CSV table of C-alpha atoms in Angstrom, one decimal:
chain,number,residue,atom,x,y,z
T,19,MET,CA,-0.1,0.0,0.0
T,20,ILE,CA,1.3,3.5,-0.9
T,21,GLN,CA,0.7,6.3,1.7
T,22,THR,CA,1.2,9.9,0.7
T,23,LEU,CA,2.0,12.6,3.1
T,24,ALA,CA,2.9,16.3,2.7
T,25,LEU,CA,5.8,18.1,4.2
T,26,ILE,CA,6.5,21.9,3.6
T,27,LEU,CA,10.1,22.8,4.2
T,28,CYS,CA,9.7,26.1,6.0
T,29,ALA,CA,12.6,25.5,8.3
T,30,VAL,CA,15.2,24.2,5.9
T,31,PRO,CA,17.7,26.9,5.1
T,32,VAL,CA,18.4,27.7,1.4
T,33,GLN,CA,21.0,29.9,-0.3
T,34,THR,CA,21.2,33.2,1.5
T,35,GLY,CA,23.7,34.8,-0.8
T,36,GLN,CA,23.3,35.7,-4.3
T,37,PRO,CA,25.7,33.6,-6.3
T,38,THR,CA,26.2,34.6,-10.0
T,39,THR,CA,24.7,32.3,-12.7
T,40,HIS,CA,26.8,31.9,-15.8
T,41,PHE,CA,25.1,30.6,-18.9
T,42,VAL,CA,26.8,28.4,-21.7
T,43,ASP,CA,25.4,27.9,-25.1
T,44,ASP,CA,27.4,26.6,-28.0
T,45,ASP,CA,25.3,28.8,-30.4
T,46,GLY,CA,26.6,31.9,-28.6
T,47,GLY,CA,24.6,35.0,-27.9
T,48,PRO,CA,24.8,38.1,-25.7
T,49,GLY,CA,26.2,37.5,-22.4
T,50,VAL,CA,26.7,33.8,-22.7
T,51,TYR,CA,29.8,31.7,-22.8
T,52,THR,CA,30.4,29.1,-25.7
T,53,SER,CA,32.6,26.9,-23.7
T,54,ILE,CA,32.0,25.2,-20.4
T,55,GLN,CA,35.6,25.7,-19.4
T,56,ASP,CA,35.5,29.4,-19.9
T,57,ALA,CA,32.4,29.7,-17.6
T,58,ILE,CA,34.1,27.7,-15.0
T,59,ASP,CA,37.3,29.9,-15.2
T,60,ALA,CA,35.1,33.0,-14.8
T,61,ALA,CA,33.0,31.7,-11.9
T,62,ALA,CA,33.6,32.2,-8.2
T,63,PRO,CA,33.1,29.4,-5.6
T,64,ASP,CA,29.5,28.4,-5.2
T,65,ASP,CA,28.4,30.1,-8.5
T,66,ARG,CA,26.1,28.4,-10.9
T,67,VAL,CA,27.0,27.4,-14.4
T,68,VAL,CA,23.8,26.6,-16.5
T,69,VAL,CA,24.6,24.7,-19.7
T,70,LEU,CA,22.1,24.7,-22.6
T,71,ALA,CA,21.8,21.9,-25.0
T,72,GLY,CA,24.7,21.5,-27.4
T,73,THR,CA,28.0,19.9,-28.0
T,74,TYR,CA,31.0,21.0,-25.9
T,75,GLY,CA,34.7,20.3,-25.5
T,76,PRO,CA,36.4,18.8,-22.4
T,77,PHE,CA,36.5,20.7,-19.1
T,78,CYS,CA,38.2,20.6,-15.6
T,79,CYS,CA,36.7,22.0,-12.4
T,80,SER,CA,38.9,22.5,-9.3
T,81,LYS,CA,36.6,24.9,-7.4
T,82,PRO,CA,33.2,24.3,-5.8
T,83,LEU,CA,30.5,25.1,-8.4
T,84,ARG,CA,27.0,24.0,-9.4
T,85,ILE,CA,27.3,22.9,-13.1
T,86,LEU,CA,23.7,22.2,-14.3
T,87,GLY,CA,23.0,21.0,-17.8
T,88,GLU,CA,19.8,20.2,-19.6
T,89,ALA,CA,18.7,17.5,-21.9
T,90,GLY,CA,21.0,17.2,-25.0
T,91,VAL,CA,24.3,18.5,-23.3
T,92,ASN,CA,27.2,16.4,-24.6
T,93,ALA,CA,30.8,17.1,-23.5
T,94,GLY,CA,34.1,15.3,-23.8
T,95,PHE,CA,36.3,14.5,-20.8
T,96,ALA,CA,34.9,15.9,-17.5
T,97,SER,CA,37.4,16.3,-14.7
T,98,ILE,CA,36.4,17.3,-11.1
T,99,GLY,CA,39.0,18.1,-8.3
T,100,PRO,CA,41.1,18.7,-6.5
T,101,LEU,CA,38.5,20.4,-4.2
T,102,PRO,CA,38.8,21.8,-0.7
T,103,ALA,CA,37.1,20.3,2.4
T,104,ASN,CA,33.7,21.6,3.6
T,105,SER,CA,32.6,22.3,0.0
T,106,MET,CA,30.0,20.9,-2.3
T,107,THR,CA,30.3,20.6,-6.2
T,108,ILE,CA,27.5,19.5,-8.4
T,109,LEU,CA,27.6,18.2,-11.9
T,110,SER,CA,24.1,17.5,-13.1
T,111,GLN,CA,22.6,16.4,-16.5
T,112,ILE,CA,25.7,16.2,-18.5
T,113,GLY,CA,26.6,13.7,-21.1
T,114,ALA,CA,30.4,13.0,-21.3
T,115,ASP,CA,32.9,10.5,-22.8
T,116,HIS,CA,34.6,10.1,-19.4
T,117,ILE,CA,34.0,11.4,-15.9
T,118,LEU,CA,37.0,11.7,-13.4
T,119,VAL,CA,36.7,12.8,-9.8
T,120,MET,CA,40.0,12.9,-7.9
T,121,SER,CA,41.3,14.5,-4.7
T,122,ALA,CA,38.0,15.9,-3.8
T,123,GLU,CA,38.0,16.6,0.1
T,124,GLY,CA,34.5,18.1,-0.1
T,125,VAL,CA,31.2,16.6,-1.3
T,126,VAL,CA,30.9,15.9,-5.0
T,127,LEU,CA,27.3,15.2,-6.3
T,128,LEU,CA,27.0,13.6,-9.7
T,129,ASP,CA,23.4,13.7,-10.8
T,130,GLN,CA,21.7,12.3,-13.9
T,131,LEU,CA,24.9,12.0,-15.9
T,132,SER,CA,25.6,9.6,-18.7
T,133,ALA,CA,29.0,8.5,-19.8
T,134,SER,CA,30.1,6.2,-22.6
T,135,THR,CA,33.7,5.9,-23.7
T,136,SER,CA,35.4,4.3,-26.8
T,137,THR,CA,38.8,5.9,-26.0
T,138,PHE,CA,41.3,3.2,-25.4
T,139,GLY,CA,42.4,2.9,-21.8
T,140,TYR,CA,39.7,5.1,-20.3
T,141,LYS,CA,36.7,3.9,-18.2
T,142,SER,CA,33.4,5.7,-18.2
T,143,TYR,CA,33.7,6.8,-14.5
T,144,SER,CA,37.0,6.9,-12.5
T,145,PHE,CA,37.1,8.0,-8.8
T,146,LEU,CA,40.4,8.5,-6.8
T,147,ASP,CA,41.2,9.7,-3.3
T,148,SER,CA,37.9,11.5,-2.6
T,149,THR,CA,36.0,11.8,0.7
T,150,ASP,CA,32.3,11.8,-0.3
T,151,ILE,CA,31.0,11.2,-3.9
T,152,ARG,CA,27.3,10.7,-4.2
T,153,ILE,CA,26.1,9.4,-7.6
T,154,HIS,CA,22.3,9.5,-8.3
T,155,GLU,CA,20.6,8.3,-11.4
T,156,CYS,CA,23.7,8.1,-13.5
T,157,SER,CA,24.6,5.6,-16.4
T,158,GLY,CA,27.8,4.5,-17.9
T,159,SER,CA,28.8,2.0,-20.6
T,160,GLN,CA,32.2,0.8,-21.8
T,161,ALA,CA,32.8,0.4,-25.6
T,162,ASN,CA,36.4,-0.7,-25.2
T,163,TRP,CA,36.9,-4.6,-25.2
T,164,GLU,CA,37.5,-5.9,-21.7
T,165,LYS,CA,37.4,-2.7,-19.8
T,166,PRO,CA,35.2,-2.0,-16.6
T,167,ALA,CA,32.8,0.9,-16.8
T,168,PHE,CA,33.4,2.1,-13.2
T,169,VAL,CA,36.7,2.1,-11.1
T,170,SER,CA,37.5,3.6,-7.7
T,171,SER,CA,40.2,3.8,-5.2
T,172,ALA,CA,40.3,5.3,-1.7
T,173,CYS,CA,36.8,6.8,-2.0
T,174,ARG,CA,33.5,6.9,-0.1
T,175,LEU,CA,30.7,6.3,-2.7
T,176,GLU,CA,27.0,6.5,-2.6
T,177,VAL,CA,25.4,5.1,-5.9
T,178,VAL,CA,21.6,5.4,-6.2
T,179,GLU,CA,19.4,4.2,-9.0
T,180,SER,CA,22.3,4.1,-11.5
T,181,THR,CA,23.3,1.5,-14.1
T,182,PHE,CA,26.8,0.6,-15.4
T,183,LEU,CA,27.8,-1.9,-18.1
T,184,GLY,CA,31.4,-3.3,-18.5
T,185,GLY,CA,33.0,-3.9,-21.9
T,186,SER,CA,32.3,-7.1,-23.8
T,187,GLY,CA,34.8,-9.6,-24.6
T,188,ASN,CA,36.5,-9.7,-27.9
T,189,HIS,CA,34.7,-11.9,-30.5
T,190,GLY,CA,36.9,-14.5,-31.9
T,191,TYR,CA,37.2,-16.2,-35.3
T,192,CYS,CA,40.2,-18.4,-35.4
T,193,GLU,CA,40.8,-17.7,-31.8
T,194,SER,CA,38.7,-18.1,-28.6
T,195,GLY,CA,36.4,-15.2,-27.4
T,196,THR,CA,37.7,-13.4,-24.4
T,197,ASN,CA,36.0,-12.7,-21.2
T,198,GLY,CA,33.8,-9.7,-20.6
T,199,ALA,CA,34.9,-7.0,-18.3
T,200,GLN,CA,33.6,-6.1,-14.7
T,201,GLY,CA,30.9,-3.6,-14.4
T,202,ALA,CA,32.9,-2.0,-11.6
T,203,VAL,CA,36.2,-2.5,-9.9
T,204,LEU,CA,36.1,-1.1,-6.4
T,205,GLY,CA,39.7,-0.9,-5.2
T,206,PRO,CA,41.5,-0.5,-1.9
T,207,ALA,CA,40.1,1.8,0.8
T,208,THR,CA,36.8,2.2,-1.1
T,209,ARG,CA,33.5,2.2,1.0
T,210,ALA,CA,30.6,2.1,-1.4
T,211,HIS,CA,26.9,2.0,-0.6
T,212,LEU,CA,25.0,0.8,-3.8
T,213,VAL,CA,21.2,1.3,-3.8
T,214,HIS,CA,18.8,0.0,-6.5
T,215,SER,CA,21.7,0.2,-9.0
T,216,GLU,CA,22.9,-2.4,-11.6
T,217,PHE,CA,26.6,-3.1,-12.2
T,218,ARG,CA,26.6,-5.6,-15.0
T,219,GLY,CA,29.7,-7.3,-16.4
T,220,GLY,CA,30.2,-7.3,-20.1
T,221,GLU,CA,29.1,-10.2,-22.2
T,222,GLY,CA,31.7,-12.8,-23.0
T,223,GLY,CA,33.2,-12.8,-26.6
T,224,SER,CA,31.5,-15.1,-29.0
T,225,ILE,CA,33.0,-17.2,-31.7
T,226,PRO,CA,31.6,-18.1,-35.2
T,227,CYS,CA,28.9,-20.5,-35.4
T,228,VAL,CA,30.5,-23.1,-37.5
T,229,PRO,CA,30.4,-27.0,-37.1
T,230,PRO,CA,33.1,-28.5,-34.7
T,231,GLY,CA,36.2,-29.7,-36.5
T,232,LEU,CA,36.2,-27.1,-39.2
T,233,PHE,CA,38.9,-24.5,-39.6
T,234,CYS,CA,40.7,-23.8,-36.2
T,235,ASN,CA,38.4,-25.7,-33.7
T,236,PRO,CA,38.3,-26.3,-30.9
T,237,LEU,CA,37.8,-22.9,-29.5
T,238,SER,CA,35.7,-21.5,-26.6
T,239,ALA,CA,33.6,-18.5,-26.1
T,240,GLY,CA,34.5,-16.0,-23.4
T,241,ASN,CA,32.8,-15.8,-20.0
T,242,GLY,CA,30.5,-13.1,-18.9
T,243,GLY,CA,32.1,-10.4,-16.7
T,244,THR,CA,31.7,-10.1,-13.0
T,245,GLY,CA,29.1,-7.4,-11.9
T,246,ILE,CA,31.2,-6.0,-9.1
T,247,GLU,CA,34.7,-6.9,-8.1
T,248,ALA,CA,35.9,-5.8,-4.7
T,249,ARG,CA,39.6,-5.4,-4.1
T,250,ASN,CA,40.2,-4.6,-0.4
T,251,ALA,CA,36.9,-2.7,-0.6
T,252,GLU,CA,33.8,-2.5,1.7
T,253,ILE,CA,30.6,-2.7,-0.2
T,254,ILE,CA,26.9,-2.4,1.2
T,255,ALA,CA,24.5,-3.4,-1.7
T,256,SER,CA,20.8,-2.7,-1.0
T,257,PHE,CA,17.9,-4.0,-2.9
T,258,GLY,CA,19.5,-6.0,-5.7
T,259,SER,CA,22.6,-4.0,-6.7
T,260,GLY,CA,25.2,-5.9,-8.7
T,261,ALA,CA,24.8,-8.5,-11.4
T,262,GLY,CA,26.9,-10.7,-13.5
T,263,ALA,CA,26.8,-10.9,-17.2
T,264,ILE,CA,25.9,-13.6,-19.7
T,265,GLY,CA,28.6,-15.6,-21.3
T,266,GLY,CA,29.6,-15.5,-24.9
T,267,ALA,CA,27.8,-17.7,-27.5
T,268,GLU,CA,29.3,-20.5,-29.4
T,269,TRP,CA,28.0,-23.4,-31.5
T,270,THR,CA,27.7,-26.0,-28.7
T,271,CYS,CA,26.4,-24.0,-25.7
T,272,ALA,CA,26.9,-20.7,-23.9
T,273,SER,CA,30.0,-20.2,-21.7
T,274,ASP,CA,29.8,-19.4,-17.9
T,275,PRO,CA,28.0,-16.3,-16.7
T,276,GLY,CA,29.9,-13.9,-14.5
T,277,GLU,CA,29.4,-13.7,-10.8
T,278,ASP,CA,27.4,-10.9,-9.2
T,279,PHE,CA,30.3,-10.1,-6.9
T,280,GLN,CA,34.0,-11.1,-6.7
T,281,VAL,CA,35.7,-10.5,-3.3
T,282,THR,CA,39.4,-10.3,-2.9
T,283,CYS,CA,40.2,-9.3,0.7
T,284,GLY,CA,37.1,-7.2,1.0
T,285,SER,CA,33.7,-7.3,2.4
T,286,ILE,CA,30.2,-7.3,1.0
T,287,ARG,CA,26.8,-6.7,2.8
T,288,THR,CA,24.1,-7.6,0.3
T,289,ASP,CA,20.4,-8.4,0.4
T,290,ARG,CA,20.5,-9.6,-3.2
T,291,ALA,CA,19.2,-13.2,-3.4
T,292,PRO,CA,20.4,-15.3,-4.9
T,293,THR,CA,23.8,-13.9,-5.0
T,294,GLN,CA,26.8,-15.5,-6.7
T,295,VAL,CA,30.1,-14.6,-5.1
T,296,SER,CA,33.5,-16.0,-5.9
T,297,GLY,CA,37.0,-15.3,-4.6
T,298,THR,CA,36.5,-15.6,-0.9
T,299,THR,CA,38.7,-18.6,-0.7
T,300,PHE,CA,41.7,-16.6,-1.8
T,301,CYS,CA,41.7,-14.4,1.2
T,302,PRO,CA,41.0,-15.3,4.7
T,303,THR,CA,39.7,-11.8,5.6
T,304,ALA,CA,37.2,-11.7,2.8
T,305,SER,CA,33.6,-11.8,4.0
T,306,VAL,CA,30.0,-11.8,2.6
T,307,GLN,CA,27.1,-10.8,5.0
T,308,VAL,CA,23.5,-11.1,4.2
T,309,PRO,CA,21.6,-9.0,6.8
T,310,SER,CA,18.5,-10.5,8.4
T,311,VAL,CA,16.6,-7.3,7.9
T,312,PRO,CA,17.3,-5.3,4.6
T,313,ASP,CA,18.7,-1.8,5.0
T,314,PRO,CA,16.1,0.9,4.2
T,315,THR,CA,16.3,2.7,0.8
T,316,LEU,CA,15.1,6.2,-0.3
T,317,GLY,CA,14.2,7.2,-3.9
T,318,ARG,CA,12.8,10.3,-5.6
T,319,LEU,CA,10.3,11.2,-8.2
T,320,GLY,CA,10.0,14.4,-10.0
T,321,MET,CA,12.1,17.6,-10.5
T,322,ALA,CA,12.7,20.1,-7.6
T,323,THR,CA,11.6,23.7,-8.5
T,324,PRO,CA,11.0,26.8,-6.3
T,325,GLY,CA,7.6,26.4,-4.7
T,326,GLY,CA,7.1,22.9,-6.4
T,327,THR,CA,6.8,19.4,-4.9
T,328,VAL,CA,9.0,16.3,-5.1
T,329,ASP,CA,8.0,12.8,-3.9
T,330,VAL,CA,10.3,10.7,-2.0
T,331,ILE,CA,9.8,6.9,-1.7
T,332,ILE,CA,10.7,4.9,1.4
T,333,LEU,CA,11.3,1.2,1.4
T,334,GLY,CA,12.4,-1.0,4.2
T,335,ALA,CA,11.3,-3.5,7.0
T,336,PRO,CA,8.5,-2.6,9.4
T,337,ALA,CA,9.6,-0.4,12.2
T,338,THR,CA,8.2,1.2,15.4
T,339,ASP,CA,9.2,4.7,14.3
T,340,LEU,CA,10.1,6.5,11.0
T,341,ASN,CA,11.8,9.7,10.8
T,342,LEU,CA,12.5,11.7,7.8
T,343,HIS,CA,15.6,14.0,8.2
T,344,VAL,CA,15.9,17.0,5.8
T,345,GLY,CA,18.8,19.5,5.6
T,346,ALA,CA,20.8,21.8,3.4
T,347,THR,CA,24.2,20.2,4.3
T,348,PRO,CA,25.5,16.7,3.5
T,349,VAL,CA,27.5,15.1,6.3
T,350,VAL,CA,29.1,11.7,7.0
T,351,GLU,CA,28.9,10.7,10.7
T,352,PHE,CA,29.0,7.2,12.2
T,353,VAL,CA,25.7,5.9,13.8
T,354,PRO,CA,25.9,3.1,16.4
T,355,SER,CA,24.0,0.0,15.2
T,356,SER,CA,23.3,1.4,11.7
T,357,ALA,CA,25.2,0.0,8.7
T,358,ILE,CA,24.8,3.5,7.0
T,359,GLU,CA,26.1,6.8,8.4
T,360,ARG,CA,24.1,9.9,9.0
T,361,LEU,CA,24.4,11.6,5.7
T,362,VAL,CA,22.2,14.8,6.2
T,363,SER,CA,22.3,17.7,8.5
T,364,GLU,CA,19.0,17.5,10.5
T,365,ASP,CA,17.7,20.9,9.9
T,366,THR,CA,14.1,19.5,9.9
T,367,THR,CA,13.0,16.2,11.3
T,368,LEU,CA,9.5,14.8,10.5
T,369,ALA,CA,8.2,12.0,12.8
T,370,LEU,CA,6.0,9.7,10.8
T,371,GLY,CA,5.2,7.2,13.5
T,372,ALA,CA,5.1,3.4,12.9
T,373,PHE,CA,6.2,2.2,9.5
T,374,THR,CA,4.5,-0.8,7.8
T,375,GLY,CA,7.2,-1.5,5.4
T,376,GLY,CA,6.3,0.7,2.5
T,377,PRO,CA,6.4,1.8,-0.1
T,378,LEU,CA,5.5,5.1,1.5
T,379,VAL,CA,5.5,8.2,-0.6
T,380,GLN,CA,6.3,11.5,1.0
T,381,SER,CA,5.6,14.7,-0.8
T,382,ILE,CA,8.0,17.5,-0.1
T,383,THR,CA,7.3,21.1,-1.1
T,384,ILE,CA,10.4,23.2,-2.0
T,385,PRO,CA,10.6,26.6,-0.4
T,386,PRO,CA,9.7,29.3,-2.9
T,387,THR,CA,12.8,31.3,-2.0
T,388,ALA,CA,15.1,28.5,-3.3
T,389,ILE,CA,17.2,29.3,-6.3
T,390,VAL,CA,18.6,27.3,-9.2
T,391,GLY,CA,21.4,25.1,-7.9
T,392,ASP,CA,20.2,24.9,-4.3
T,393,VAL,CA,20.1,21.3,-2.9
T,394,ILE,CA,17.9,19.8,-0.2
T,395,TRP,CA,19.1,16.6,1.2
T,396,VAL,CA,16.9,13.8,2.7
T,397,GLN,CA,17.6,10.7,4.6
T,398,ALA,CA,15.2,8.2,6.3
T,399,GLU,CA,15.7,6.6,9.8
T,400,LEU,CA,13.9,3.6,11.0
T,401,LEU,CA,13.9,2.6,14.7
T,402,GLY,CA,12.9,-0.8,15.7
T,403,THR,CA,13.0,-3.0,18.8
T,404,ALA,CA,14.7,-5.9,17.1
T,405,THR,CA,16.9,-3.9,14.6
T,406,GLY,CA,17.8,-0.7,16.5
T,407,THR,CA,18.6,2.3,14.3
T,408,GLN,CA,18.8,1.9,10.4
T,409,ARG,CA,19.6,4.7,8.1
T,410,SER,CA,18.8,4.7,4.4
T,411,ASN,CA,20.9,6.3,1.6
T,412,SER,CA,20.6,10.1,1.1
T,413,ILE,CA,18.9,11.7,-1.8
T,414,PRO,CA,19.5,15.3,-3.3
T,415,LEU,CA,16.6,17.5,-4.4
T,416,VAL,CA,18.5,19.8,-6.9
T,417,VAL,CA,16.5,22.9,-7.5
T,418,ARG,CA,16.3,23.6,-11.3
């Protein structure tokens, strides 16, 4: 059963200053930039850069800005960082060949991005040495043979309602097909919370459909790629995140599918069932945990506009109390008994009472004083006698 409630955010602070908005349009015009990079160079910290539909060159951003595209924006290489602590940078509704975030000590929000690369050696998304990267409704695919779509090292990641596809194996003729690549490789010192997201390995390479014994047989098709490979990483996967790929085709039968997860000296907490996991025997510290009660999740529907409404959707196990925390500032603070940290400043808390398990839809009214580029952050908290405190992922409501 879906319940609908309404919350008007009168107490949530929004932007108090007047940041400058810089417009970018590849068609040119009075008072606009024709390059994203030129607008970034001219902007002051916390300014807005609004990019109109068009095709643009690569850009690098090393200052906290709100870069907001619209449908039909395509850029080349997008690089974010280094960035200072206690800052927030937003990249929203941009299509790119490759997206890189590195050395970001503040919060980086990637919202409704798409990346597909065919450049040799590049992945669609790369994340390095960054404190807090939040990825919402993004997609990525890898056109290179045998390359993962998503890689990280030494980062805290939150990935919500996103999809990533690793590169396929090479199709053979007088040689065997190669294996598909991983959907994601999460490297050392990565902590990743994956929610309602799909990381799918690439399809194994096929070989020609010819009768056995002809030409260069015997050959074999490649195996499907692993959905997520954890290399000394800590992963929390909620509600079905992670999936292996199908194997390549050959004239006798398909080859092996990829595992959902592969663990190398890391840990995975997942409620996906069934879950195929390999690699745990190679490292005595590797672990896979299936929680008795799934972690709650939070989703969103609609676009945030000044004075408009956005629906958030809460899923989880029944609980004695449900609180919805709303704030203007993203944080990361440990919460005893919860697998997920406190991720939102609690400027406003709405006590919704007993929770039956959802889905519950909460309508949130955006303050009419909000301006383009403001962000309101939301996180759900469930309190139960048996489970203690459980926190959901955060969601951003980016004002457009």
